[in-house]
Tab-separated table of C-alpha atoms in Angstrom:
chain	number	residue	atom	x	y	z
A	1	ARG	CA	-17.340	-13.775	-9.247
A	2	SER	CA	-13.744	-13.396	-8.139
A	3	SER	CA	-12.346	-13.487	-4.635
A	4	HIS	CA	-10.394	-10.261	-5.194
A	5	LYS	CA	-13.549	-8.177	-5.956
A	6	TYR	CA	-11.854	-5.879	-8.460
A	7	ASP	CA	-14.425	-7.087	-11.009
A	8	VAL	CA	-17.096	-4.656	-9.818
A	9	GLY	CA	-20.692	-5.847	-10.211
A	10	ASN	CA	-22.510	-2.759	-8.934
A	11	PHE	CA	-20.684	0.322	-7.656
A	12	LEU	CA	-23.607	1.326	-5.454
A	13	GLU	CA	-24.184	-1.975	-3.664
A	14	ILE	CA	-22.151	-4.113	-1.280
A	15	ASP	CA	-21.426	-7.680	-2.316
A	16	PRO	CA	-23.822	-9.736	-0.132
A	17	MET	CA	-20.924	-12.098	0.570
A	18	LEU	CA	-19.353	-9.262	2.573
A	19	GLY	CA	-22.389	-7.811	4.350
A	20	THR	CA	-24.906	-4.984	4.068
A	21	GLU	CA	-24.902	-1.186	3.993
A	22	LYS	CA	-25.953	-1.223	7.632
A	23	ASP	CA	-22.976	-3.447	8.460
A	24	PHE	CA	-20.660	-1.019	6.675
A	25	ALA	CA	-22.088	2.039	8.436
A	26	ASN	CA	-21.792	0.306	11.818
A	27	LEU	CA	-18.209	-0.725	11.040
A	28	CYS	CA	-17.284	2.904	10.343
A	29	ILE	CA	-18.986	4.102	13.536
A	30	LYS	CA	-17.352	1.477	15.756
A	31	ALA	CA	-13.963	1.964	14.115
A	32	LYS	CA	-14.149	5.721	14.639
A	33	ALA	CA	-14.883	5.161	18.331
A	34	LYS	CA	-11.562	3.297	18.540
A	35	GLY	CA	-9.643	5.975	16.648
A	36	ILE	CA	-9.665	4.004	13.400
A	37	LYS	CA	-10.671	5.454	10.031
A	38	VAL	CA	-11.918	3.271	7.192
A	39	ILE	CA	-10.415	3.850	3.723
A	40	LEU	CA	-12.071	2.242	0.704
A	41	ASP	CA	-10.224	0.704	-2.231
A	42	MET	CA	-11.954	2.237	-5.273
A	43	VAL	CA	-11.765	0.709	-8.768
A	44	PHE	CA	-12.797	3.286	-11.378
A	45	ASN	CA	-10.831	2.072	-14.403
A	46	HIS	CA	-12.887	-1.042	-15.138
A	47	THR	CA	-15.818	-3.174	-14.048
A	48	GLY	CA	-16.437	-6.885	-14.121
A	49	ASP	CA	-17.860	-8.470	-17.245
A	50	ASP	CA	-20.487	-9.956	-14.924
A	51	SER	CA	-21.818	-6.560	-13.856
A	52	LEU	CA	-24.944	-4.451	-13.959
A	53	TYR	CA	-23.305	-2.315	-16.631
A	54	PHE	CA	-21.690	-4.886	-18.942
A	55	ASN	CA	-23.897	-7.905	-18.138
A	56	LYS	CA	-22.064	-10.348	-20.381
A	57	TYR	CA	-23.826	-13.380	-18.933
A	58	GLY	CA	-27.318	-11.922	-18.504
A	59	ASN	CA	-27.303	-12.246	-14.721
A	60	TYR	CA	-28.811	-8.771	-14.238
A	61	GLN	CA	-32.219	-7.461	-15.307
A	62	SER	CA	-30.564	-4.477	-16.986
A	63	VAL	CA	-29.679	-4.474	-20.671
A	64	GLY	CA	-25.896	-4.473	-20.454
A	65	ALA	CA	-23.388	-2.924	-22.815
A	66	TYR	CA	-22.296	-6.357	-24.036
A	67	GLN	CA	-25.874	-7.370	-24.843
A	68	SER	CA	-27.025	-4.536	-27.052
A	69	VAL	CA	-25.840	-1.439	-28.893
A	70	LYS	CA	-28.990	0.201	-27.501
A	71	SER	CA	-27.940	-0.383	-23.894
A	72	PRO	CA	-27.729	2.825	-21.806
A	73	TYR	CA	-24.282	1.588	-20.782
A	74	ARG	CA	-22.991	0.901	-24.297
A	75	ASP	CA	-20.958	4.118	-24.479
A	76	TRP	CA	-19.381	3.333	-21.112
A	77	TYR	CA	-17.161	0.815	-22.906
A	78	THR	CA	-15.240	0.603	-26.180
A	79	PHE	CA	-16.041	-2.210	-28.596
A	80	GLY	CA	-14.257	-3.285	-31.771
A	81	LYS	CA	-13.040	-6.361	-33.625
A	82	TYR	CA	-9.458	-5.172	-33.201
A	83	PHE	CA	-9.673	-5.881	-29.450
A	84	LYS	CA	-8.703	-9.361	-28.298
A	85	HIS	CA	-12.115	-10.039	-26.754
A	86	GLY	CA	-14.140	-7.690	-28.935
A	87	TYR	CA	-13.924	-4.926	-26.352
A	88	ARG	CA	-11.205	-2.963	-24.584
A	89	ALA	CA	-10.208	-4.684	-21.349
A	90	TRP	CA	-7.696	-3.782	-18.680
A	91	TRP	CA	-4.439	-5.524	-19.621
A	92	ASP	CA	-6.541	-7.636	-22.015
A	93	ILE	CA	-8.077	-9.477	-19.053
A	94	GLU	CA	-11.398	-10.708	-20.433
A	95	THR	CA	-13.295	-10.388	-17.149
A	96	LEU	CA	-12.294	-6.725	-16.655
A	97	PRO	CA	-13.756	-4.542	-19.442
A	98	ALA	CA	-12.290	-1.029	-19.254
A	99	LEU	CA	-14.534	1.999	-18.780
A	100	ASN	CA	-14.686	4.892	-21.239
A	101	GLN	CA	-13.543	7.822	-19.123
A	102	ASP	CA	-14.598	10.413	-21.718
A	103	ASN	CA	-18.252	9.553	-21.198
A	104	LYS	CA	-20.095	12.204	-19.142
A	105	ASN	CA	-22.233	9.530	-17.494
A	106	TYR	CA	-19.005	7.994	-16.198
A	107	LEU	CA	-18.163	11.156	-14.235
A	108	ASP	CA	-21.726	11.306	-12.917
A	109	LEU	CA	-21.329	7.718	-11.734
A	110	LEU	CA	-18.104	8.559	-9.884
A	111	THR	CA	-19.866	11.436	-8.144
A	112	ASP	CA	-22.706	9.182	-7.005
A	113	VAL	CA	-20.395	6.386	-5.867
A	114	LEU	CA	-18.028	8.606	-3.890
A	115	THR	CA	-20.834	10.611	-2.309
A	116	LYS	CA	-22.696	7.519	-1.158
A	117	TRP	CA	-19.838	5.644	0.493
A	118	LEU	CA	-18.063	8.650	1.978
A	119	LYS	CA	-21.283	9.927	3.544
A	120	LEU	CA	-21.960	6.441	4.888
A	121	GLY	CA	-18.794	6.730	6.956
A	122	ALA	CA	-15.637	6.103	4.929
A	123	SER	CA	-12.800	8.542	5.676
A	124	GLY	CA	-10.921	8.292	2.398
A	125	ILE	CA	-10.152	6.277	-0.687
A	126	ARG	CA	-7.288	4.391	-2.296
A	127	LEU	CA	-7.461	4.731	-6.070
A	128	ASP	CA	-6.664	1.438	-7.764
A	129	VAL	CA	-4.436	1.787	-10.873
A	130	VAL	CA	-4.662	5.578	-10.665
A	131	ASP	CA	-2.186	5.922	-13.539
A	132	GLU	CA	-4.878	4.442	-15.811
A	133	LEU	CA	-7.197	7.349	-14.958
A	134	ASN	CA	-7.188	10.565	-16.981
A	135	ASN	CA	-5.934	13.714	-15.258
A	136	ASP	CA	-9.409	15.261	-15.522
A	137	VAL	CA	-10.946	12.213	-13.876
A	138	VAL	CA	-8.555	12.324	-10.916
A	139	SER	CA	-9.220	16.053	-10.500
A	140	HIS	CA	-12.961	15.336	-10.546
A	141	ILE	CA	-12.538	12.693	-7.843
A	142	ASN	CA	-10.610	15.188	-5.719
A	143	LYS	CA	-13.303	17.834	-6.164
A	144	VAL	CA	-16.047	15.453	-5.056
A	145	CYS	CA	-14.098	14.112	-2.052
A	146	LYS	CA	-12.836	17.453	-0.761
A	147	GLY	CA	-16.300	18.913	-1.332
A	148	ILE	CA	-17.581	16.462	1.248
A	149	SER	CA	-14.719	17.057	3.710
A	150	ASP	CA	-11.194	18.459	3.517
A	151	ASP	CA	-10.147	15.733	5.967
A	152	LEU	CA	-10.852	12.916	3.506
A	153	ILE	CA	-7.642	11.357	2.213
A	154	ILE	CA	-6.968	10.223	-1.360
A	155	ILE	CA	-4.128	7.714	-1.869
A	156	GLY	CA	-3.114	6.581	-5.350
A	157	GLU	CA	-1.650	3.267	-6.448
A	158	VAL	CA	1.584	4.355	-8.135
A	159	TRP	CA	4.591	2.032	-8.341
A	160	GLU	CA	7.157	4.666	-9.310
A	161	ASP	CA	8.091	8.229	-8.317
A	162	ALA	CA	4.679	9.887	-8.566
A	163	SER	CA	6.101	13.390	-8.991
A	164	ASN	CA	7.288	12.738	-12.537
A	165	LYS	CA	5.033	9.876	-13.589
A	166	ILE	CA	4.250	9.569	-17.284
A	167	SER	CA	1.546	7.086	-18.274
A	168	TYR	CA	0.571	6.334	-21.869
A	169	GLY	CA	2.608	9.331	-22.983
A	170	VAL	CA	0.838	11.766	-20.649
A	171	ARG	CA	2.513	13.428	-17.676
A	172	LYS	CA	0.492	13.064	-14.495
A	173	HIS	CA	-0.224	15.971	-12.142
A	174	TYR	CA	-0.767	14.070	-8.915
A	175	PHE	CA	0.782	16.693	-6.637
A	176	ASN	CA	-0.661	19.892	-8.096
A	177	GLY	CA	-2.847	20.292	-5.008
A	178	HIS	CA	-6.023	19.221	-6.805
A	179	GLN	CA	-5.585	15.480	-7.349
A	180	ILE	CA	-4.286	13.061	-4.707
A	181	ASP	CA	-2.822	13.507	-1.233
A	182	SER	CA	-0.159	10.832	-1.581
A	183	VAL	CA	0.658	7.387	-2.952
A	184	MET	CA	1.544	3.835	-2.057
A	185	ASN	CA	5.297	3.882	-1.476
A	186	TYR	CA	6.542	1.089	-3.720
A	187	VAL	CA	9.741	3.104	-4.223
A	188	PHE	CA	10.838	2.606	-0.597
A	189	LYS	CA	9.592	-0.988	-0.606
A	190	LYS	CA	11.841	-2.018	-3.484
A	191	ALA	CA	14.838	-0.107	-2.131
A	192	ILE	CA	14.506	-1.525	1.397
A	193	ILE	CA	14.376	-5.117	0.156
A	194	SER	CA	17.295	-4.546	-2.224
A	195	TYR	CA	19.413	-3.183	0.609
A	196	LEU	CA	18.672	-6.001	3.033
A	197	LYS	CA	19.130	-8.717	0.395
A	198	ASP	CA	22.109	-7.378	-1.522
A	199	GLY	CA	23.571	-4.522	0.534
A	200	ASN	CA	22.538	-2.041	-2.164
A	201	TYR	CA	22.854	1.016	0.062
A	202	LEU	CA	23.127	3.491	-2.823
A	203	TYR	CA	19.717	2.436	-4.121
A	204	LEU	CA	18.131	2.936	-0.697
A	205	ARG	CA	19.977	6.182	0.001
A	206	ASP	CA	19.161	7.691	-3.384
A	207	SER	CA	15.522	6.567	-3.288
A	208	ILE	CA	15.028	8.360	0.023
A	209	ARG	CA	16.816	11.465	-1.231
A	210	SER	CA	14.782	11.486	-4.422
A	211	LEU	CA	11.364	11.339	-2.788
A	212	ILE	CA	12.293	13.915	-0.140
A	213	ASN	CA	13.482	16.208	-2.923
A	214	ASN	CA	10.601	15.553	-5.338
A	215	TYR	CA	7.497	15.219	-3.178
A	216	PRO	CA	5.716	18.160	-1.525
A	217	LYS	CA	5.863	17.879	2.269
A	218	TYR	CA	2.176	17.038	2.605
A	219	ALA	CA	2.565	14.077	0.234
A	220	LEU	CA	5.872	12.914	1.737
A	221	ASP	CA	4.411	12.724	5.231
A	222	LYS	CA	1.344	10.802	4.020
A	223	MET	CA	3.118	8.200	1.867
A	224	MET	CA	1.627	4.753	2.417
A	225	ASN	CA	4.829	2.973	3.449
A	226	ILE	CA	4.523	-0.643	2.403
A	227	VAL	CA	6.932	-3.570	2.375
A	228	ASP	CA	4.505	-5.931	0.644
A	229	THR	CA	0.946	-5.939	-0.687
A	230	HIS	CA	-1.677	-8.216	-2.199
A	231	ASP	CA	0.114	-7.688	-5.539
A	232	THR	CA	3.574	-8.828	-4.396
A	233	MET	CA	5.129	-11.705	-2.511
A	234	ARG	CA	5.142	-11.464	1.271
A	235	LEU	CA	8.028	-9.502	2.769
A	236	VAL	CA	9.612	-12.496	4.491
A	237	ASN	CA	9.660	-14.535	1.261
A	238	ASN	CA	12.106	-12.080	-0.289
A	239	PHE	CA	14.703	-13.389	2.156
A	240	TYR	CA	14.226	-17.124	1.575
A	241	ASN	CA	16.958	-18.912	-0.377
A	242	HIS	CA	14.499	-20.033	-3.035
A	243	VAL	CA	12.648	-18.558	-5.996
A	244	PRO	CA	9.792	-20.778	-7.252
A	245	LYS	CA	9.850	-21.715	-10.929
A	246	ASN	CA	6.057	-21.726	-11.159
A	247	LYS	CA	2.875	-21.784	-9.076
A	248	ALA	CA	3.084	-25.528	-8.542
A	249	ASP	CA	6.562	-25.075	-7.072
A	250	ALA	CA	5.362	-22.184	-4.895
A	251	ALA	CA	2.376	-24.163	-3.619
A	252	LYS	CA	4.451	-27.041	-2.251
A	253	PHE	CA	7.415	-24.999	-1.048
A	254	LYS	CA	8.533	-25.624	2.541
A	255	VAL	CA	11.189	-23.620	4.319
A	256	SER	CA	13.532	-24.850	7.057
A	257	GLU	CA	13.308	-23.254	10.489
A	258	GLU	CA	16.885	-22.000	10.144
A	259	VAL	CA	16.185	-20.182	6.877
A	260	ARG	CA	12.879	-18.858	8.183
A	261	SER	CA	14.499	-17.527	11.368
A	262	GLU	CA	17.141	-15.693	9.348
A	263	ALA	CA	14.461	-14.285	7.045
A	264	ILE	CA	12.457	-13.005	10.014
A	265	LEU	CA	15.524	-11.097	11.218
A	266	LYS	CA	15.512	-9.314	7.853
A	267	GLN	CA	11.767	-8.761	8.149
A	268	LYS	CA	12.298	-6.998	11.468
A	269	MET	CA	14.996	-4.779	9.974
A	270	ALA	CA	12.746	-3.914	7.036
A	271	THR	CA	9.817	-3.030	9.245
A	272	LEU	CA	11.851	-0.689	11.444
A	273	LEU	CA	12.714	1.184	8.250
A	274	GLN	CA	9.053	1.068	7.258
A	275	PHE	CA	8.028	2.620	10.574
A	276	SER	CA	10.792	5.212	10.901
A	277	LEU	CA	11.220	6.675	7.396
A	278	PRO	CA	9.013	9.598	6.294
A	279	GLY	CA	5.485	8.426	5.562
A	280	ILE	CA	2.881	6.293	7.320
A	281	PRO	CA	3.498	2.551	7.853
A	282	CYS	CA	0.914	0.218	6.372
A	283	ILE	CA	0.977	-3.379	7.599
A	284	TYR	CA	-0.319	-5.964	5.148
A	285	TYR	CA	-2.544	-8.244	7.220
A	286	GLY	CA	-0.766	-11.325	8.520
A	287	ASP	CA	2.813	-10.051	8.268
A	288	GLU	CA	2.715	-9.390	11.979
A	289	ALA	CA	1.546	-12.962	12.594
A	290	GLY	CA	4.237	-14.654	10.513
A	291	LEU	CA	2.196	-15.299	7.372
A	292	ASP	CA	4.309	-15.985	4.292
A	293	GLY	CA	3.599	-16.612	0.615
A	294	PHE	CA	5.082	-16.036	-2.812
A	295	ASP	CA	3.290	-14.116	-5.582
A	296	ASP	CA	-0.490	-14.077	-6.048
A	297	PRO	CA	-2.402	-16.131	-5.009
A	298	PHE	CA	-0.021	-17.295	-2.267
A	299	CYS	CA	0.443	-13.795	-0.845
A	300	ARG	CA	-3.319	-13.682	-0.207
A	301	ARG	CA	-3.649	-16.630	2.146
A	302	THR	CA	-6.071	-16.403	5.047
A	303	TYR	CA	-4.943	-15.029	8.391
A	304	PRO	CA	-3.456	-17.787	10.622
A	305	TRP	CA	-5.966	-17.552	13.470
A	306	GLY	CA	-4.631	-19.299	16.568
A	307	ARG	CA	-1.268	-19.963	14.915
A	308	GLU	CA	0.278	-16.499	15.119
A	309	ASN	CA	4.004	-16.048	15.706
A	310	SER	CA	3.777	-14.447	19.155
A	311	LYS	CA	7.366	-13.155	19.160
A	312	LEU	CA	6.844	-11.425	15.828
A	313	MET	CA	3.555	-9.984	17.102
A	314	ASP	CA	5.461	-8.525	20.058
A	315	TRP	CA	7.941	-6.907	17.644
A	316	TYR	CA	5.155	-5.164	15.748
A	317	LYS	CA	3.663	-3.949	19.022
A	318	LYS	CA	7.022	-2.404	19.901
A	319	LEU	CA	7.147	-0.706	16.503
A	320	THR	CA	3.666	0.744	16.825
A	321	ASN	CA	4.453	2.003	20.318
A	322	MET	CA	7.677	3.614	19.049
A	323	ARG	CA	5.782	5.191	16.178
A	324	LEU	CA	3.620	7.191	18.604
A	325	ASP	CA	6.590	9.471	19.272
A	326	ASP	CA	5.935	12.897	17.758
A	327	VAL	CA	9.282	12.955	15.942
A	328	PHE	CA	7.786	10.596	13.356
A	329	ASN	CA	4.914	13.005	12.762
A	330	GLY	CA	6.521	15.155	10.091
A	331	GLY	CA	10.008	15.255	11.599
A	332	SER	CA	12.882	15.972	9.220
A	333	TYR	CA	15.226	13.277	7.915
A	334	LEU	CA	19.022	13.473	8.263
A	335	GLU	CA	21.497	10.998	6.773
A	336	VAL	CA	24.196	9.775	9.154
A	337	LYS	CA	25.788	6.765	7.449
A	338	SER	CA	25.033	4.564	4.470
A	339	SER	CA	27.033	1.463	3.612
A	340	PRO	CA	26.418	-2.214	2.829
A	341	SER	CA	26.900	-2.943	6.545
A	342	GLN	CA	24.992	-0.149	8.273
A	343	PHE	CA	22.284	2.291	7.294
A	344	ILE	CA	21.911	5.038	9.891
A	345	PHE	CA	19.808	8.182	9.968
A	346	LYS	CA	18.080	10.593	12.323
A	347	ARG	CA	14.550	11.902	12.549
A	348	ILE	CA	14.519	15.384	14.068
A	349	LYS	CA	11.727	17.600	15.344
A	350	ASP	CA	11.859	20.558	17.757
A	351	ASN	CA	15.378	19.722	19.047
A	352	HIS	CA	14.225	16.151	19.570
A	353	GLU	CA	16.388	13.520	17.841
A	354	VAL	CA	15.871	9.829	17.196
A	355	LEU	CA	18.751	7.738	15.844
A	356	VAL	CA	17.765	4.747	13.696
A	357	ILE	CA	20.400	2.058	13.075
A	358	ILE	CA	20.008	-0.815	10.627
A	359	ASN	CA	22.874	-3.258	11.171
A	360	ASN	CA	23.011	-5.329	7.996
A	361	SER	CA	26.210	-7.145	8.981
A	362	ASN	CA	27.402	-10.076	11.081
A	363	ILE	CA	29.260	-7.900	13.611
A	364	PHE	CA	28.032	-5.798	16.521
A	365	TYR	CA	27.561	-2.055	16.109
A	366	GLU	CA	28.315	0.059	19.193
A	367	GLU	CA	28.591	3.701	20.228
A	368	ASN	CA	29.600	4.952	23.675
A	369	LYS	CA	26.595	7.187	24.057
A	370	LYS	CA	23.728	7.327	26.538
A	371	ALA	CA	20.305	7.074	24.982
A	372	PHE	CA	16.760	5.772	25.385
A	373	ASP	CA	16.010	2.487	23.619
A	374	MET	CA	12.617	3.159	21.996
A	375	LEU	CA	11.853	-0.499	21.344
A	376	GLU	CA	12.734	-1.903	24.753
A	377	MET	CA	11.595	1.312	26.492
A	378	GLU	CA	14.669	1.634	28.694
A	379	GLU	CA	17.611	3.944	29.352
A	380	VAL	CA	20.960	2.598	28.158
A	381	ASP	CA	24.553	3.693	28.770
A	382	GLN	CA	25.711	2.431	25.388
A	383	ILE	CA	24.179	2.112	21.934
A	384	HIS	CA	24.400	-1.557	21.015
A	385	VAL	CA	22.959	-3.189	17.894
A	386	SER	CA	23.351	-6.931	17.359
A	387	PRO	CA	24.237	-8.440	13.970
A	388	PHE	CA	21.362	-8.384	11.470
A	389	SER	CA	19.083	-6.353	13.656
A	390	ALA	CA	17.800	-2.810	14.009
A	391	LYS	CA	17.312	-0.274	16.787
A	392	ALA	CA	15.880	3.189	17.369
A	393	TYR	CA	17.292	5.404	20.116
A	394	LYS	CA	16.087	8.708	21.485
A	395	LEU	CA	19.216	10.767	22.008
A	396	LYS	CA	19.962	12.724	25.150
């Protein structure tokens, strides 16, 4: 079985490598006591070939779809000699046979899976490759989830503007009020990195404008603001002066302290944007500790226990403390300045204004204005932003 676990073996059981149902229920209870809600990553487009349903290798007592045309799971998949592996697989990956979403038993399975894990304590789901799911399937998922609780959140994995997404020639209806609450914000991720690497301020400016214009308010405020994920290289690696030619090159790559220090400055600038733009910041484990890595599998390295970058950890603590301010809870967004050198905007709520300044240049940025520095938690007589750094000020 894989380490990534997207090759589902049994939707209704926990991989024993990870624990038990009791462990999961206790995790949800203890997390809730600390104000934390658990969201599950759900994979409904495919299973593993080594699964209860497909059973390619005969490791389960069930008669799997691969083993017999008489299997109760046969119609869950699509077989044919015109497929690369003799069956339809996600992206032709042999270990990930794709599910037949037109099968009624498939919808019944989704109902059972969602009901079980949500009632055990999960507070929402992230739908893996949601653009591979039929509109009717996504609506069914919404109906099941919201039937359990209106407070359950549904986040979709969409890499583009989700308001006008077309997949396999079909327009998606994510924001019709009966599908998903919001999406992973790859749009901002790509624009933020492009701006900090290349000064592409128009890309960042227009990406923000576009999503504010296109997304309903409820979806805009719930966007999962990411700067990297398990499917992309680590944020800091985008700012190294090296692009590996292959995995062997990536595995042995070493970065100088000078280059790494400069890249971390960019990481800090990116994360202030991540925390202050509309949406909800999502930290990919280890970023806060200084973990780096190029594309998969290097972006999935283990957490550096005992070797964390303490200064970077302090930065993330400042960001999370700043984020508690109510202006970031649905406050409006106002452009102030966009250029290759500076990107400046305000978040406004109830006559309360926060000024965010990203100084993407090698000169100081200053304004003769009294304000409250939200990162250092102190009153200042002058707004002052060092080269290649970022600040957030509460205005008087």
